Amino acid sequence: MSTKYNGFDTKAVHAGDFKDQFGSVVTPIYQTSTFEFENANHGAQLFAGETDGFIYTRIGNPTIRSLEEKLAALENAKFAVAFASGMGAVSALYASFLEQSDHIVSTAAVYGPSRGLLETYFKSFGVAATFIDTSDPFAVEKAINGNTKLIYIETPTNPTITLTDIEQVAAIAHQYGIPVAVDNTFASPVLQNPLELGADIVLHSLTKFINGHADIVGGALITNDEKIDRKFRKTMAYFGTNMDPHQAYMVYRGAKTLSLRVLRAQENALAVAEFLENHPKVGWVKYPGLKSHPQYDLARKQMRGPGSMLSFGIKGGLNAGKTLMNSVDLAKLAVSLGGVETLIQHPASMTHASLSKEAREAAGITDDLVRFSVGIENAEDIIADLEQALNKI
Ligand code: LCS
């Protein structure tokens, strides 16, 4: 594709495509673990990095490269590395930046395992971590010490839907020469591009919006910095957290409709959030598209839309929430998010159960919090389902 066509949807459909000898319109799955060298010299040149090409699928593969090019294009970035899962990307991010005695500052309400990994394995390797409410940029500055090597924020957070001002955190971090990585999974590149707001690295769980069909897991790290990209690729190859070609093909295919899905789900989410906010059995609703969200203005500043993830609390706490989750019919009681189907789950007993109750409460993950990932079904059906389930409480 010529670089003169630069619209988001054009890139979603075409970026990463290449012409093969048969004129395939769709990027094929190169289902091969290894690649034949033309001769001994060619093999040596590939290993020395003196010529472009493929050696072995753990290190690189044409289908995976196509996906990486598409992902980089969607974040207006130069480089992307695809991983076996979002957690594969998270672990490669940590392993690329953190050595013994180093320190990381992160959002208290990050995805549970992103925090759990630091509190277990990386702690035992001698890496210290401070978890704070990064929605207060000054708290970030206070948490920085002489050993801080990475600031890792998630915005909006899973599941508290709290925002962090990426521009402000990046400005503070860069005064101390510290890189900033942003988990952009909840917003997707349709609604937010952290690199353009000053971040150095973007992380995605591709399992969510980018693939969008709840049929594959995957992850990515995206950057404009070639040295950082090389580090990620090396970490991926050593740890073996690479994606496989079939997985890459699936994500490549799903990503073509990314903005159609995200915008439709967002339209539905606003209708659902308004319905919930006006329902007498609902205690509170957290959705960046509602004026009641404490960071409504920040959402308008750094996001192109509020997305389709929301959390809410039912009056009557966990038991009432359990009745709701057991009574929904159209919405599925399942973890994960960002797919075409509406999902409901309870973070305190599911996705964030690995955190202590104190850590959960400090991060705002209360026992009554229900997380709702709004799909692309008809809004009136999603609302009718919630209404009948709320009537059972
Ligand atoms: N980052 C965020 C914000 C996530 O929500 C998840 C997964 C990950 C990273 C990890 O990605 P994965 O390895 O699963 O591709 N979030 C999940 C959730 O909320 N429910 O199930 C998985």
Short mmCIF file of C-alpha atoms in Angstrom, two decimals, residues 50-298:
data_model
loop_
_atom_site.label_atom_id
_atom_site.label_comp_id
_atom_site.label_asym_id
_atom_site.label_seq_id
_atom_site.Cartn_x
_atom_site.Cartn_y
_atom_site.Cartn_z
CA GLU A 50 23.21 -8.24 7.11
CA THR A 51 20.21 -9.11 4.96
CA ASP A 52 16.47 -9.12 5.54
CA GLY A 53 14.62 -12.43 5.60
CA PHE A 54 13.42 -15.24 7.80
CA ILE A 55 15.34 -17.88 9.74
CA TYR A 56 13.03 -19.58 12.23
CA THR A 57 9.45 -18.80 13.30
CA ARG A 58 10.31 -18.18 16.99
CA ILE A 59 12.38 -15.23 15.73
CA GLY A 60 10.16 -14.08 12.86
CA ASN A 61 7.69 -15.21 10.18
CA PRO A 62 6.04 -13.43 7.20
CA THR A 63 2.47 -13.70 8.56
CA ILE A 64 3.57 -12.43 11.96
CA ARG A 65 5.55 -9.61 10.33
CA SER A 66 2.46 -8.55 8.38
CA LEU A 67 0.52 -8.31 11.61
CA GLU A 68 3.35 -6.38 13.29
CA GLU A 69 3.33 -3.87 10.43
CA LYS A 70 -0.43 -3.42 10.73
CA LEU A 71 -0.20 -2.92 14.51
CA ALA A 72 2.58 -0.36 14.17
CA ALA A 73 0.53 1.50 11.53
CA LEU A 74 -2.54 1.61 13.79
CA GLU A 75 -0.53 3.26 16.57
CA ASN A 76 1.27 5.54 14.05
CA ALA A 77 4.49 3.89 15.16
CA LYS A 78 7.59 2.50 13.47
CA PHE A 79 7.91 -0.87 15.21
CA ALA A 80 5.76 -3.60 16.75
CA VAL A 81 6.51 -7.04 18.16
CA ALA A 82 3.70 -9.58 18.46
CA PHE A 83 3.55 -12.01 21.41
CA ALA A 84 1.77 -15.24 22.28
CA SER A 85 -0.53 -13.35 24.67
CA GLY A 86 -0.97 -9.99 26.37
CA MET A 87 0.86 -11.42 29.39
CA GLY A 88 3.65 -12.57 27.06
CA ALA A 89 4.02 -8.88 26.10
CA VAL A 90 3.82 -7.74 29.74
CA SER A 91 6.52 -10.21 30.83
CA ALA A 92 8.76 -9.22 27.90
CA LEU A 93 8.28 -5.54 28.78
CA TYR A 94 9.36 -6.13 32.39
CA ALA A 95 12.23 -8.46 31.44
CA SER A 96 13.52 -5.95 28.87
CA PHE A 97 13.76 -3.06 31.34
CA LEU A 98 14.15 -4.45 34.86
CA GLU A 99 17.26 -5.98 36.40
CA GLN A 100 18.14 -6.87 39.97
CA SER A 101 17.74 -3.83 42.33
CA ASP A 102 15.71 -1.89 39.74
CA HIS A 103 12.35 -0.34 40.54
CA ILE A 104 9.10 0.13 38.60
CA VAL A 105 6.19 2.48 39.30
CA SER A 106 2.81 1.20 38.17
CA THR A 107 -0.92 1.84 38.38
CA ALA A 108 -2.48 0.15 41.45
CA ALA A 109 -5.48 -1.02 39.42
CA VAL A 110 -3.60 -2.60 36.50
CA TYR A 111 -4.86 -5.93 35.18
CA GLY A 112 -4.39 -8.36 38.12
CA PRO A 113 -1.66 -10.61 36.61
CA SER A 114 0.33 -7.57 35.33
CA ARG A 115 0.65 -6.64 39.00
CA GLY A 116 0.89 -10.22 40.29
CA LEU A 117 3.89 -10.93 38.04
CA LEU A 118 5.83 -8.08 39.68
CA GLU A 119 4.77 -9.09 43.19
CA THR A 120 5.92 -12.70 42.71
CA TYR A 121 8.55 -13.57 40.07
CA PHE A 122 10.09 -10.13 39.59
CA LYS A 123 10.12 -9.57 43.37
CA SER A 124 12.04 -12.80 43.80
CA PHE A 125 14.52 -11.61 41.12
CA GLY A 126 15.17 -8.50 43.29
CA VAL A 127 12.97 -5.99 41.41
CA ALA A 128 10.96 -3.56 43.56
CA ALA A 129 7.56 -2.20 42.52
CA THR A 130 5.43 0.67 43.81
CA PHE A 131 1.73 0.65 42.93
CA ILE A 132 -0.03 3.98 43.12
CA ASP A 133 -3.04 5.86 41.87
CA THR A 134 -1.44 7.18 38.68
CA SER A 135 -4.49 9.36 38.00
CA ASP A 136 -2.55 11.76 40.27
CA PRO A 137 0.62 12.60 38.26
CA PHE A 138 2.26 14.07 41.39
CA ALA A 139 1.93 10.68 43.09
CA VAL A 140 3.97 9.31 40.17
CA GLU A 141 6.72 11.85 40.79
CA LYS A 142 6.76 11.04 44.53
CA ALA A 143 7.07 7.31 43.83
CA ILE A 144 10.12 7.70 41.55
CA ASN A 145 13.48 6.85 43.14
CA GLY A 146 17.08 6.57 41.90
CA ASN A 147 16.48 2.97 40.77
CA THR A 148 13.25 3.56 38.83
CA LYS A 149 13.70 2.17 35.32
CA LEU A 150 10.13 2.03 34.03
CA ILE A 151 6.73 3.63 34.58
CA TYR A 152 3.89 1.38 33.51
CA ILE A 153 0.38 2.77 33.40
CA GLU A 154 -2.93 1.38 32.28
CA THR A 155 -5.57 3.85 31.11
CA PRO A 156 -8.49 3.34 31.33
CA THR A 157 -7.85 0.76 34.03
CA ASN A 158 -9.22 -2.72 34.26
CA PRO A 159 -11.75 -2.78 35.94
CA THR A 160 -12.11 0.60 37.67
CA ILE A 161 -12.25 2.62 34.41
CA THR A 162 -9.96 5.26 35.90
CA LEU A 163 -7.86 7.41 33.57
CA THR A 164 -4.27 8.60 33.83
CA ASP A 165 -3.11 11.74 32.04
CA ILE A 166 -0.53 10.21 29.68
CA GLU A 167 0.93 13.57 28.62
CA GLN A 168 1.54 14.69 32.22
CA VAL A 169 3.02 11.38 33.37
CA ALA A 170 5.31 11.26 30.31
CA ALA A 171 6.49 14.83 30.95
CA ILE A 172 7.34 13.99 34.59
CA ALA A 173 9.00 10.66 33.76
CA HIS A 174 11.12 12.16 31.00
CA GLN A 175 12.52 14.78 33.41
CA TYR A 176 14.09 11.79 35.18
CA GLY A 177 15.00 9.98 31.94
CA ILE A 178 12.53 7.16 32.66
CA PRO A 179 10.54 5.53 29.84
CA VAL A 180 6.76 5.27 30.05
CA ALA A 181 4.79 2.26 28.83
CA VAL A 182 1.01 2.43 28.46
CA ASP A 183 -1.36 -0.53 28.37
CA ASN A 184 -3.76 0.74 25.70
CA THR A 185 -5.92 -2.40 25.63
CA PHE A 186 -9.11 -0.80 27.00
CA ALA A 187 -9.09 2.17 24.61
CA SER A 188 -7.69 0.43 21.50
CA PRO A 189 -5.83 2.48 18.87
CA VAL A 190 -9.18 3.69 17.53
CA LEU A 191 -9.69 5.88 20.59
CA GLN A 192 -6.22 6.61 21.97
CA ASN A 193 -2.63 6.69 20.69
CA PRO A 194 -0.29 6.96 23.71
CA LEU A 195 2.89 7.46 21.65
CA GLU A 196 1.41 10.70 20.30
CA LEU A 197 0.81 11.81 23.91
CA GLY A 198 4.48 11.30 24.81
CA ALA A 199 4.61 7.65 25.90
CA ASP A 200 7.56 5.54 24.74
CA ILE A 201 5.88 2.14 24.51
CA VAL A 202 2.33 0.91 23.90
CA LEU A 203 1.18 -2.52 25.06
CA HIS A 204 -1.90 -4.34 23.80
CA SER A 205 -3.63 -7.51 24.72
CA LEU A 206 -4.67 -8.34 21.14
CA THR A 207 -7.10 -10.83 22.66
CA LYS A 208 -9.49 -7.92 23.22
CA PHE A 209 -10.61 -5.25 20.72
CA ILE A 210 -7.90 -5.69 18.09
CA ASN A 211 -8.74 -9.32 17.35
CA GLY A 212 -12.26 -8.69 18.58
CA HIS A 213 -13.86 -12.09 18.11
CA ALA A 214 -12.95 -13.88 21.37
CA ASP A 215 -11.29 -16.71 19.48
CA ILE A 216 -7.57 -16.11 19.98
CA VAL A 217 -5.15 -14.68 22.56
CA GLY A 218 -2.26 -12.42 21.62
CA GLY A 219 -0.22 -9.42 22.70
CA ALA A 220 1.99 -6.68 21.28
CA LEU A 221 4.60 -4.09 22.22
CA ILE A 222 4.80 -1.04 19.96
CA THR A 223 7.38 1.76 19.92
CA ASN A 224 9.16 4.33 17.76
CA ASP A 225 12.52 3.55 19.36
CA GLU A 226 14.57 1.04 17.39
CA LYS A 227 16.79 0.10 20.35
CA ILE A 228 13.75 -0.68 22.51
CA ASP A 229 12.20 -2.68 19.67
CA ARG A 230 15.39 -4.76 19.32
CA LYS A 231 15.36 -5.44 23.06
CA PHE A 232 11.74 -6.64 22.88
CA ARG A 233 12.50 -8.92 19.95
CA LYS A 234 15.50 -10.42 21.73
CA THR A 235 13.51 -10.99 24.93
CA MET A 236 10.72 -12.61 22.91
CA ALA A 237 13.13 -14.96 21.15
CA TYR A 238 14.92 -15.95 24.38
CA PHE A 239 11.75 -16.52 26.40
CA GLY A 240 9.89 -18.09 23.47
CA THR A 241 6.85 -15.87 23.97
CA ASN A 242 6.41 -15.48 20.20
CA MET A 243 3.08 -15.60 18.42
CA ASP A 244 2.42 -18.39 15.94
CA PRO A 245 1.49 -17.82 12.27
CA HIS A 246 -2.11 -19.01 12.57
CA GLN A 247 -2.69 -16.74 15.57
CA ALA A 248 -1.16 -13.84 13.62
CA TYR A 249 -3.46 -14.52 10.67
CA MET A 250 -6.53 -14.47 12.93
CA VAL A 251 -5.58 -11.15 14.55
CA TYR A 252 -4.64 -9.69 11.14
CA ARG A 253 -8.11 -10.60 9.89
CA GLY A 254 -9.95 -9.36 12.99
CA ALA A 255 -8.11 -6.02 13.00
CA LYS A 256 -9.53 -5.09 9.58
CA THR A 257 -12.92 -4.24 11.17
CA LEU A 258 -11.49 -2.71 14.35
CA SER A 259 -13.00 0.75 14.18
CA LEU A 260 -16.41 -0.48 12.93
CA ARG A 261 -16.65 -2.73 15.99
CA VAL A 262 -15.23 -0.26 18.51
CA LEU A 263 -17.48 2.59 17.40
CA ARG A 264 -20.63 0.46 17.35
CA ALA A 265 -19.86 -1.00 20.80
CA GLN A 266 -19.17 2.51 22.08
CA GLU A 267 -22.54 3.75 20.83
CA ASN A 268 -24.19 0.82 22.65
CA ALA A 269 -22.14 1.45 25.81
CA LEU A 270 -23.35 5.03 26.11
CA ALA A 271 -26.98 3.86 25.90
CA VAL A 272 -26.30 1.10 28.47
CA ALA A 273 -24.49 3.50 30.84
CA GLU A 274 -27.37 5.99 30.67
CA PHE A 275 -29.88 3.21 31.32
CA LEU A 276 -27.91 1.95 34.34
CA GLU A 277 -27.36 5.44 35.76
CA ASN A 278 -31.11 6.00 35.82
CA HIS A 279 -31.98 2.60 37.30
CA PRO A 280 -33.09 2.63 40.97
CA LYS A 281 -31.25 -0.62 41.81
CA VAL A 282 -27.89 0.65 40.52
CA GLY A 283 -25.76 2.51 43.10
CA TRP A 284 -23.13 3.94 40.76
CA VAL A 285 -21.86 3.73 37.18
CA LYS A 286 -18.31 4.47 36.01
CA TYR A 287 -18.13 5.26 32.30
CA PRO A 288 -15.95 8.03 30.78
CA GLY A 289 -18.79 9.04 28.45
CA LEU A 290 -21.01 10.08 31.37
CA LYS A 291 -20.65 13.56 32.87
CA SER A 292 -20.65 11.85 36.30
CA HIS A 293 -17.24 10.27 35.55
CA PRO A 294 -14.72 12.28 37.61
CA GLN A 295 -12.36 12.41 34.62
CA TYR A 296 -14.91 13.20 31.92
CA ASP A 297 -12.77 16.16 30.77
CA LEU A 298 -9.55 14.16 30.66
#
